[in-house]
Coordinates of C-alpha atoms and ligand atoms in Angstrom, one line a residue:
X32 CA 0.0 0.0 0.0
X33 CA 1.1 3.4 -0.9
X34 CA 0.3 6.9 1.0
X35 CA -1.2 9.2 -1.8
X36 CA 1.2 12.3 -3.0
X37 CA 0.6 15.5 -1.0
X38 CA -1.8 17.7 -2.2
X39 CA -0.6 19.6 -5.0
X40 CA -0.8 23.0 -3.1
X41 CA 1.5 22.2 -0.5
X42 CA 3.9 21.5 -3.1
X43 CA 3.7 24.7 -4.6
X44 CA 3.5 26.9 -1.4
X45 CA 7.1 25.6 -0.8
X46 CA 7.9 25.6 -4.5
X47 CA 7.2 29.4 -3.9
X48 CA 9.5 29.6 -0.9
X49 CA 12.0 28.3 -2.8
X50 CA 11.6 31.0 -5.3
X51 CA 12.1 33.7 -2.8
X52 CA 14.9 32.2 -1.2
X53 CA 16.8 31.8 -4.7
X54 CA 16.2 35.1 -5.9
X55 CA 16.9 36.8 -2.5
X56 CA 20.4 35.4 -2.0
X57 CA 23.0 35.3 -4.4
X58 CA 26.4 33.6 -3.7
X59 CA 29.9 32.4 -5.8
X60 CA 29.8 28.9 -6.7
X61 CA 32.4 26.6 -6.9
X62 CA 33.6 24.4 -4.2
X63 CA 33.6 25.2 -0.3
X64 CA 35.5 24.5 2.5
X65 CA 34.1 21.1 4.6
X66 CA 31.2 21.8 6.6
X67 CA 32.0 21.8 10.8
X68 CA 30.5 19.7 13.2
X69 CA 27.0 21.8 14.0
X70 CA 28.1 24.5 11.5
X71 CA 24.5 26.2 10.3
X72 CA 24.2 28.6 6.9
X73 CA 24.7 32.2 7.6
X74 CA 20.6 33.2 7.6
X75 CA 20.8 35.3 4.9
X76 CA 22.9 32.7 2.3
X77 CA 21.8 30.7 -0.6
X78 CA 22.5 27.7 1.7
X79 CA 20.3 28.6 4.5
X80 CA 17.0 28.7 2.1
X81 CA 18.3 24.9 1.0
X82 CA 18.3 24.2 4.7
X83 CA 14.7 25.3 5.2
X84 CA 13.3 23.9 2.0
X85 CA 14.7 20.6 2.9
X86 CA 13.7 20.7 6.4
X87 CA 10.4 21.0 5.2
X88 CA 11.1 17.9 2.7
X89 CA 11.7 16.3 6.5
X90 CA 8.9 16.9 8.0
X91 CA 7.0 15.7 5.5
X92 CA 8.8 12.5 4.2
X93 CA 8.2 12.0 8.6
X94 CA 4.4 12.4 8.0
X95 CA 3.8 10.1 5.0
X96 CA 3.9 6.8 6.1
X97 CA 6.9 6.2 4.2
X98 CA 9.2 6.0 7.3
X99 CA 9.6 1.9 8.1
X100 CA 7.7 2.1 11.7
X101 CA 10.6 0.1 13.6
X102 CA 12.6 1.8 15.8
X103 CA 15.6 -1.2 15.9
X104 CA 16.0 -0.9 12.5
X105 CA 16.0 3.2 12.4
X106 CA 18.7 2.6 15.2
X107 CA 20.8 0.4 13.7
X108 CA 21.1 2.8 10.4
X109 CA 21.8 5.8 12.7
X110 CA 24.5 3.8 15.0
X111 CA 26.4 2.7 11.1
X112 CA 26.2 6.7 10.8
X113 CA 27.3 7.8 14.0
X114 CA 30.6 5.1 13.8
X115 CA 31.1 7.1 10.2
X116 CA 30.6 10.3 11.2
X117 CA 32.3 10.8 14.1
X118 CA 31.3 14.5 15.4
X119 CA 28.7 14.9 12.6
X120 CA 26.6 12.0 14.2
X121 CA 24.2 14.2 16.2
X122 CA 23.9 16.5 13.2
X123 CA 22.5 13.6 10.5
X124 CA 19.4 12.3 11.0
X125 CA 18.6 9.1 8.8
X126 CA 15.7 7.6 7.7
X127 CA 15.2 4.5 6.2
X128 CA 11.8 4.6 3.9
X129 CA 10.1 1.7 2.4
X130 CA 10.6 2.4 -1.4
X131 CA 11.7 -0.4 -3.8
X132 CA 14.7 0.1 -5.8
X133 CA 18.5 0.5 -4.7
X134 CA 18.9 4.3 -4.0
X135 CA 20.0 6.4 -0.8
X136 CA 20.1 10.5 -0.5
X137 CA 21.8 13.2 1.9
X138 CA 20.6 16.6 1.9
X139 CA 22.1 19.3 3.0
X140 CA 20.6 20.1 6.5
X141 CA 21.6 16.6 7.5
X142 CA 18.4 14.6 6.7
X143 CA 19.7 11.3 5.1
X144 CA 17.0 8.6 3.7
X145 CA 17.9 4.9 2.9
X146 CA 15.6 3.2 0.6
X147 CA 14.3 -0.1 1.8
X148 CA 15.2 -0.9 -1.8
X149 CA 19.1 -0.5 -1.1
X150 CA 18.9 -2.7 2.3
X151 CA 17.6 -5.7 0.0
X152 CA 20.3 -5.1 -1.5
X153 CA 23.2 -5.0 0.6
X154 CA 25.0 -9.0 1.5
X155 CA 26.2 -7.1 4.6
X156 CA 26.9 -4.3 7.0
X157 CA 29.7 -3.2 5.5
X158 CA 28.5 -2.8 2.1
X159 CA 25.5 -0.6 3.5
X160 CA 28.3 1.6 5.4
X161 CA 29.7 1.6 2.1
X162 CA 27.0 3.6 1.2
X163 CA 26.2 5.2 3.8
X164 CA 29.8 6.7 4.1
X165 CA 28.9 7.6 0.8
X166 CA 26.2 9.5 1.4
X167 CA 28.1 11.4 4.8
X168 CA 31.0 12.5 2.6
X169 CA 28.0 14.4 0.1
X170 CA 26.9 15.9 3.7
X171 CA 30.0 17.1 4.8
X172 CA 31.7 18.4 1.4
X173 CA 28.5 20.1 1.1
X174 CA 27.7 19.0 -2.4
X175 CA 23.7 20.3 -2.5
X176 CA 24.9 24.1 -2.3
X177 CA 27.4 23.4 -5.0
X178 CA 24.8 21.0 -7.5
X179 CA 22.0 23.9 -6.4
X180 CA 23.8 27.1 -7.8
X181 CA 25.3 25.4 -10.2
X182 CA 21.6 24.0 -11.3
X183 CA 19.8 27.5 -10.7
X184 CA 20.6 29.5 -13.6
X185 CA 19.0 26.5 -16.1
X186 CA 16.4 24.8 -14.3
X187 CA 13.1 26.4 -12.8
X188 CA 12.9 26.2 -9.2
X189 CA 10.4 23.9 -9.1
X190 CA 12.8 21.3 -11.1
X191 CA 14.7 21.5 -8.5
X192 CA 13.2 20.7 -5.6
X193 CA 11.7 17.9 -7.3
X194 CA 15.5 16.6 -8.0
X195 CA 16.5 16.9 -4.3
X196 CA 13.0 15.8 -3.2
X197 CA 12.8 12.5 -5.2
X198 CA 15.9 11.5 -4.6
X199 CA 14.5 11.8 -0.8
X200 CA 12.0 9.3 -1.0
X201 CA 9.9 11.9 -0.2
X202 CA 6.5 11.5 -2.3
X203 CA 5.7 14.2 -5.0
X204 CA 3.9 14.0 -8.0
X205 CA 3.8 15.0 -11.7
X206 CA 7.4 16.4 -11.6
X207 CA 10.1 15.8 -14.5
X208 CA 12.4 15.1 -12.1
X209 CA 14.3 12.4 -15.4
X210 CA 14.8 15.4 -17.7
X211 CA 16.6 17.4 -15.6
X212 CA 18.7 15.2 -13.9
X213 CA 20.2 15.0 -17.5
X214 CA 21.1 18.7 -17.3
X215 CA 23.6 18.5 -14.1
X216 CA 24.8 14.8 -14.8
X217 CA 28.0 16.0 -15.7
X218 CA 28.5 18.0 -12.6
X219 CA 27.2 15.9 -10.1
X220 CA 29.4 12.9 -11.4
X221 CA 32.3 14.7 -9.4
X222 CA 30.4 14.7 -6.8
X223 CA 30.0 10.8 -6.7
X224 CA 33.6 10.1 -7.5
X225 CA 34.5 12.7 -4.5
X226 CA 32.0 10.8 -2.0
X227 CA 32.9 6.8 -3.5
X228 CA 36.4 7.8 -2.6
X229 CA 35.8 10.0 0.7
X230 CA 32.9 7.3 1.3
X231 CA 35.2 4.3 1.2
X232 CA 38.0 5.9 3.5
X233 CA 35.5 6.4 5.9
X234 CA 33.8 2.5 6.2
X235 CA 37.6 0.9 5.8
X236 CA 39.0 3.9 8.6
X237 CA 36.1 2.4 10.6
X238 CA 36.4 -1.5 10.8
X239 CA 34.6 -2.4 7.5
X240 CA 35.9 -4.5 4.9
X241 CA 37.4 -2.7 2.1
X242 CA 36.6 -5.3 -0.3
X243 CA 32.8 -5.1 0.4
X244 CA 32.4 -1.6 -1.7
X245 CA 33.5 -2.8 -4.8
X246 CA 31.7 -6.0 -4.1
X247 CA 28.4 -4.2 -3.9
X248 CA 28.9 -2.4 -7.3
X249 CA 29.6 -5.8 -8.9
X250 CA 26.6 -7.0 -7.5
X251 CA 24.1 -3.8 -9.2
X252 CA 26.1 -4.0 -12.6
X253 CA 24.8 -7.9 -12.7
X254 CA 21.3 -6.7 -12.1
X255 CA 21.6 -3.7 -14.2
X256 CA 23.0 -6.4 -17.3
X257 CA 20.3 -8.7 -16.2
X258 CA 17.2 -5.7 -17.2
X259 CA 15.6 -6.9 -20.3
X260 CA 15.8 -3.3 -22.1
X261 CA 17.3 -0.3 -20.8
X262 CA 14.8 1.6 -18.6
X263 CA 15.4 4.7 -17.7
X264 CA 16.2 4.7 -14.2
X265 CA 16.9 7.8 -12.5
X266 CA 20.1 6.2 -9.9
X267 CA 22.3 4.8 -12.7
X268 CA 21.0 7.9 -14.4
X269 CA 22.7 10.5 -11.8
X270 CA 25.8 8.1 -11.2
X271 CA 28.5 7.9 -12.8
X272 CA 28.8 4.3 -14.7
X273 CA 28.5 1.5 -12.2
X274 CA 31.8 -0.3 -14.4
X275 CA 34.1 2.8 -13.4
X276 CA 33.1 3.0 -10.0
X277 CA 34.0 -0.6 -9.0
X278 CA 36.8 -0.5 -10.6
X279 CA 37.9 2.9 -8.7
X280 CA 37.1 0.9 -5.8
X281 CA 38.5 -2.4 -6.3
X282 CA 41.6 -0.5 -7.1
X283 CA 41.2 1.5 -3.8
X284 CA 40.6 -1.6 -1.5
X285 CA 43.3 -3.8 -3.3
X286 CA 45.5 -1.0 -2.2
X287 CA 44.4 -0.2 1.1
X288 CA 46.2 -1.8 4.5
X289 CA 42.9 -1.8 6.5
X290 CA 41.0 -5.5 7.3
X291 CA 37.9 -4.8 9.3
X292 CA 35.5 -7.3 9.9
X293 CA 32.4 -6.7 11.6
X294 CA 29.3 -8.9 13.1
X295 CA 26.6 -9.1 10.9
X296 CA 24.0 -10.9 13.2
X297 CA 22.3 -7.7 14.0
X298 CA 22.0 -6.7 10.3
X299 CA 20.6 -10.5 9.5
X300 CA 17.9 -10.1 12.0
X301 CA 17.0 -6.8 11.1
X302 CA 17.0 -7.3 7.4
X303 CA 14.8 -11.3 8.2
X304 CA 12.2 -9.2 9.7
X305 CA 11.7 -7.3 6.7
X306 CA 13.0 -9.2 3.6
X307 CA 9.2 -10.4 2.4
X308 CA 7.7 -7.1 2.8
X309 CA 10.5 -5.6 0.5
X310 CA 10.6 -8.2 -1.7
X311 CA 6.7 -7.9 -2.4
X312 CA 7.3 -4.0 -2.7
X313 CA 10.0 -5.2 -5.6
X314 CA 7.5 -7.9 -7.1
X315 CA 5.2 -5.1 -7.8
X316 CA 7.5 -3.3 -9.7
X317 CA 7.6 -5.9 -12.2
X318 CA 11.4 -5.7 -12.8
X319 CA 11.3 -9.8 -13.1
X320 CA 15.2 -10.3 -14.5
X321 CA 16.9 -7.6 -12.2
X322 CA 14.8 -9.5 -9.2
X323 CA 15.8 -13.1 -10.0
X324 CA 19.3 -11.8 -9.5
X325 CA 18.4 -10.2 -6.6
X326 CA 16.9 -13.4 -5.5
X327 CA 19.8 -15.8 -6.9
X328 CA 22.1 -13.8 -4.4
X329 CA 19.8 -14.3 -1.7
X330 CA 19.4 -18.0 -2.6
X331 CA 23.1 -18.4 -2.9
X332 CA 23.7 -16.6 0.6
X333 CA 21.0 -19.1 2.2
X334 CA 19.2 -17.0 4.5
X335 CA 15.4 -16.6 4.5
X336 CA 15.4 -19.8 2.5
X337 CA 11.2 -19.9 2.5
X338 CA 10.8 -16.2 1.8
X339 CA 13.9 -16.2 -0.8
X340 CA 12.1 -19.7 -3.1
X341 CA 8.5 -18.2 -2.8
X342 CA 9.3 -15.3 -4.6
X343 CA 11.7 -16.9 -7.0
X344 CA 8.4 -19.0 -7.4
X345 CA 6.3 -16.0 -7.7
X346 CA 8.5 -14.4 -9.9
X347 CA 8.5 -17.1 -12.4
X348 CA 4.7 -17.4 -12.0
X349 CA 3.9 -14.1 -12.4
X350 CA 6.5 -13.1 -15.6
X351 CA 4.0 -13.4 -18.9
X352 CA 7.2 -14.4 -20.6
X353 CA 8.0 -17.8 -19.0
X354 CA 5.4 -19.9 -20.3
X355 CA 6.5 -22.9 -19.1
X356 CA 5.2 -22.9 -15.3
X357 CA 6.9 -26.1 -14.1
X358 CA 9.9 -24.2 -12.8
X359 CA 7.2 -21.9 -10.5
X360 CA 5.4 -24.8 -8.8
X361 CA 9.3 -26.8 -8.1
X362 CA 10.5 -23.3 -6.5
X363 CA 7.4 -23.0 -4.7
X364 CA 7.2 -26.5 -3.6
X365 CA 10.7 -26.3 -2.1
X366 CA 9.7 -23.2 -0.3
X367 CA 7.4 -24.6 1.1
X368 CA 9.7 -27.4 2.8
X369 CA 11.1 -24.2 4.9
X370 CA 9.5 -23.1 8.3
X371 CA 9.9 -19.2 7.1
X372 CA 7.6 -19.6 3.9
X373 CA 4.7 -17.3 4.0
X374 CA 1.4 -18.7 4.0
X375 CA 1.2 -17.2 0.1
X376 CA 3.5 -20.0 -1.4
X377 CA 0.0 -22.2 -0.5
X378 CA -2.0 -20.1 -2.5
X379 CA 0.7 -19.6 -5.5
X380 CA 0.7 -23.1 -5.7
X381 CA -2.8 -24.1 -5.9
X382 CA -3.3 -21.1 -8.5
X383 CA -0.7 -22.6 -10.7
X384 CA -1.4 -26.4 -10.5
X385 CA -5.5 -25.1 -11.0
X386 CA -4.2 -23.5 -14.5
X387 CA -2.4 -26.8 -15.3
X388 CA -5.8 -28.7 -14.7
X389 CA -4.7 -30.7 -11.7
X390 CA -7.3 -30.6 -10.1
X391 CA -7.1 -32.2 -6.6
X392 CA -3.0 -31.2 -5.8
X393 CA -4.8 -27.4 -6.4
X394 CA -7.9 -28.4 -3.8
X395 CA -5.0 -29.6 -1.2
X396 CA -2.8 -26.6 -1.7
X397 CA -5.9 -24.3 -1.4
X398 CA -7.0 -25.8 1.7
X399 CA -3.4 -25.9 3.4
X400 CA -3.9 -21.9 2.4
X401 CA -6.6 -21.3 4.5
X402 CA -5.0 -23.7 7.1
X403 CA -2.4 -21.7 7.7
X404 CA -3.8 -18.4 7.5
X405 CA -7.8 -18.9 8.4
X406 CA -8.3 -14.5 8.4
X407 CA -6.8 -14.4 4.6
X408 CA -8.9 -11.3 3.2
X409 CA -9.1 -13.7 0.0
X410 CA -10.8 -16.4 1.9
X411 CA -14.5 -16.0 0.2
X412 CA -12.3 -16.3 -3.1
X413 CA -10.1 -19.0 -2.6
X414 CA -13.9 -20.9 -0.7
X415 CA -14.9 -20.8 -3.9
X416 CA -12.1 -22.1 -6.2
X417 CA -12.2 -25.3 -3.4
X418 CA -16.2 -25.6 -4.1
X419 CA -15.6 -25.1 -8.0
X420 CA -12.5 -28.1 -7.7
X421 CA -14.8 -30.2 -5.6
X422 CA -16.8 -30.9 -8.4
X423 CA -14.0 -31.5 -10.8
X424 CA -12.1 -34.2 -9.0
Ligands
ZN291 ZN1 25.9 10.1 -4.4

């Protein structure tokens, strides 16, 4: 389920403020000196009416439903910041937002959001602090102020807010937020070479495994190779190539002394709790190849075994391509030899053996359904298919 967008006139009130602030502040561009532990924008700077238009992005992304409503995983993401950050740690605030898809943002008043999308993702702690140091390094060279005035004298001010918005996870609708990120690609890849390389000093200064940032880049060019057709997709858009930044990286970890290694139970039970509710969110997105790597990787890795072959299962039954269903009802049948399946692979199951006309392994698999989850809002529905098998078999 999805909050609806804001109401368009809230999004133009602070469109407006954004307008006043731009035009009443002019400042050199160019690059600035790091930004201090607690250091705030002189009132009266271009950088101050960034501040306020993004601490309004804040308080809304807070009130849209958007924010994951688990405080042990919202602490875990902050402690990763605070052992990256040193001082700056009481000065980020990060959010991690259920959105599909691997993306992560920092603006410039310190509000960070993590996409539930990019924890799938991640085989490990130290690739998310891979990201996440990433994402501190944009903080603390103060890339927004440099993107925004370099940004301001082609793009309307609305454009802009609904780059630094979106890339927020904070909902807004009916921007071409694509268009323009085309305009500043070239000076925002800078930017992401500046914060990979700032990013990876900080997670391998830290305890984290130098090897895992590289690793993770390997791991989105396979899914970005695996995408049917290129579709435009606004992360890979706004980065430089995935290919140059793992190499940059691999070259960088092969290079470094550091050998952290860090615990990763906390991470594996944070990231079980969730994995089926992200993995739905990415199921509905319909991105069937880039998933099924996704998936191969979980598969591979062996954890949430039940959760990880019901949606290779419903991935397979679900893609209009695959005719052949066999390979959906083996996946789902092994899932469900695993106590963490959900009570769906049932239903799945007796759907697909229904369509291949057997008739009473569909009955059994609908009835184990309802079994195991006797409140399913389908349950008229799936009464019915039973009755309408009943007097098949
Ligand atoms: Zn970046």
């Amino acid at each position: 389920m999805k909050p609806l967008p804001p109401a368009p006139s809230r999004v133009f009130r602070t469109t407006l403020a954004l307008g006043l602030a731009l035009t009443a502040a002019a400042c050199a561009g160019g690059p600035r000196a790091d930004l201090k532990p607690g250091q705030v924008p002189a009132a009266d700077s271009t950088e101050a009416g960034l501040w306020l238009v993004m601490d309004k992005a804040e308080t809304r992304l807070k009130t849209s439903g958007r924010v994951i409503p688990d405080p042990e995983l919202q602490a875990y993401v902050q402690d990763i910041v605070c052992r990256l950050a040193a001082e700056h740690c009481t000065h980020i605030r990060s959010y991690v937002v259920r959105r599909p898809g691997f993306n992560a943002s920092m603006a410039p008043n310190g509000f960070m959001s993590v996409w539930s999308g990019l924890l799938l993702r991640c085989e490990n702690e130290d690739q998310l602090a891979t990201v996440i140091g990433h994402e501190i390094s944009h903080y603390v060279r103060r890339h927004s102020v440099q993107r925004w005035e370099a940004m301001r004298d082609s793009l309307t001010a609305a454009q802009v807010f609904g780059i630094v918005t979106a890339t927020a996870g904070v909902p807004l609708g009916g921007f071409a937020v694509l268009g323009a990120y085309g305009q500043v690609q070239a000076y925002s890849r800078d930017h992401e070479r500046e914060a990979d390389a700032m990013g990876f000093t900080l997670m391998s200064d830290n305890g984290y495994a130098p090897e895992a940032a590289p690793q993770l880049w390997e791991n989105l060019i396979a899914e970005k190779d695996a995408a049917e057709e290129d579709k435009p997709d606004p992360f890979f858009a706004s980065h430089p190539p995935s290919e140059e930044r793992m190499q940059t990286l691999s070259e960088l970890a092969a290079a470094s002394d550091r050998h952290g290694t860090v615990d990763n139970s906390r991470f594996e039970a944070l990231m079980a709790r969730h994995r089926a509710t992200w993995l739905e969110d990415e199921l509905d997105l319909g991105h069937y190849a880039e998933m099924q790597v996704v998936l191969d990787r979980l598969k591979d890795s062996g954890t949430s075994p039940g959760v990880t072959w019901y949606y290779l299962g419903e991935v397979l039954r679900r893609d209009a391509e695959v005719e052949d269903k066999e390979e959906a009802v083996a996946a789902l049948r092994r899932a469900l030899t695993y106590d963490d399946v959900p009570a769906e692979a049932h239903r799945s199951l007796g759907l697909l053996l229904h369509r291949q006309g057997d008739h009473a392994d569909a009955r059994d698999a609908f009835e184990n359904y309802l079994a195991v989850a006797p409140g399913a809002d389908d349950r008229a529905m799936i009464e019915f298919y039973i009755k309408k098998l009943e007097t098949k078999s």
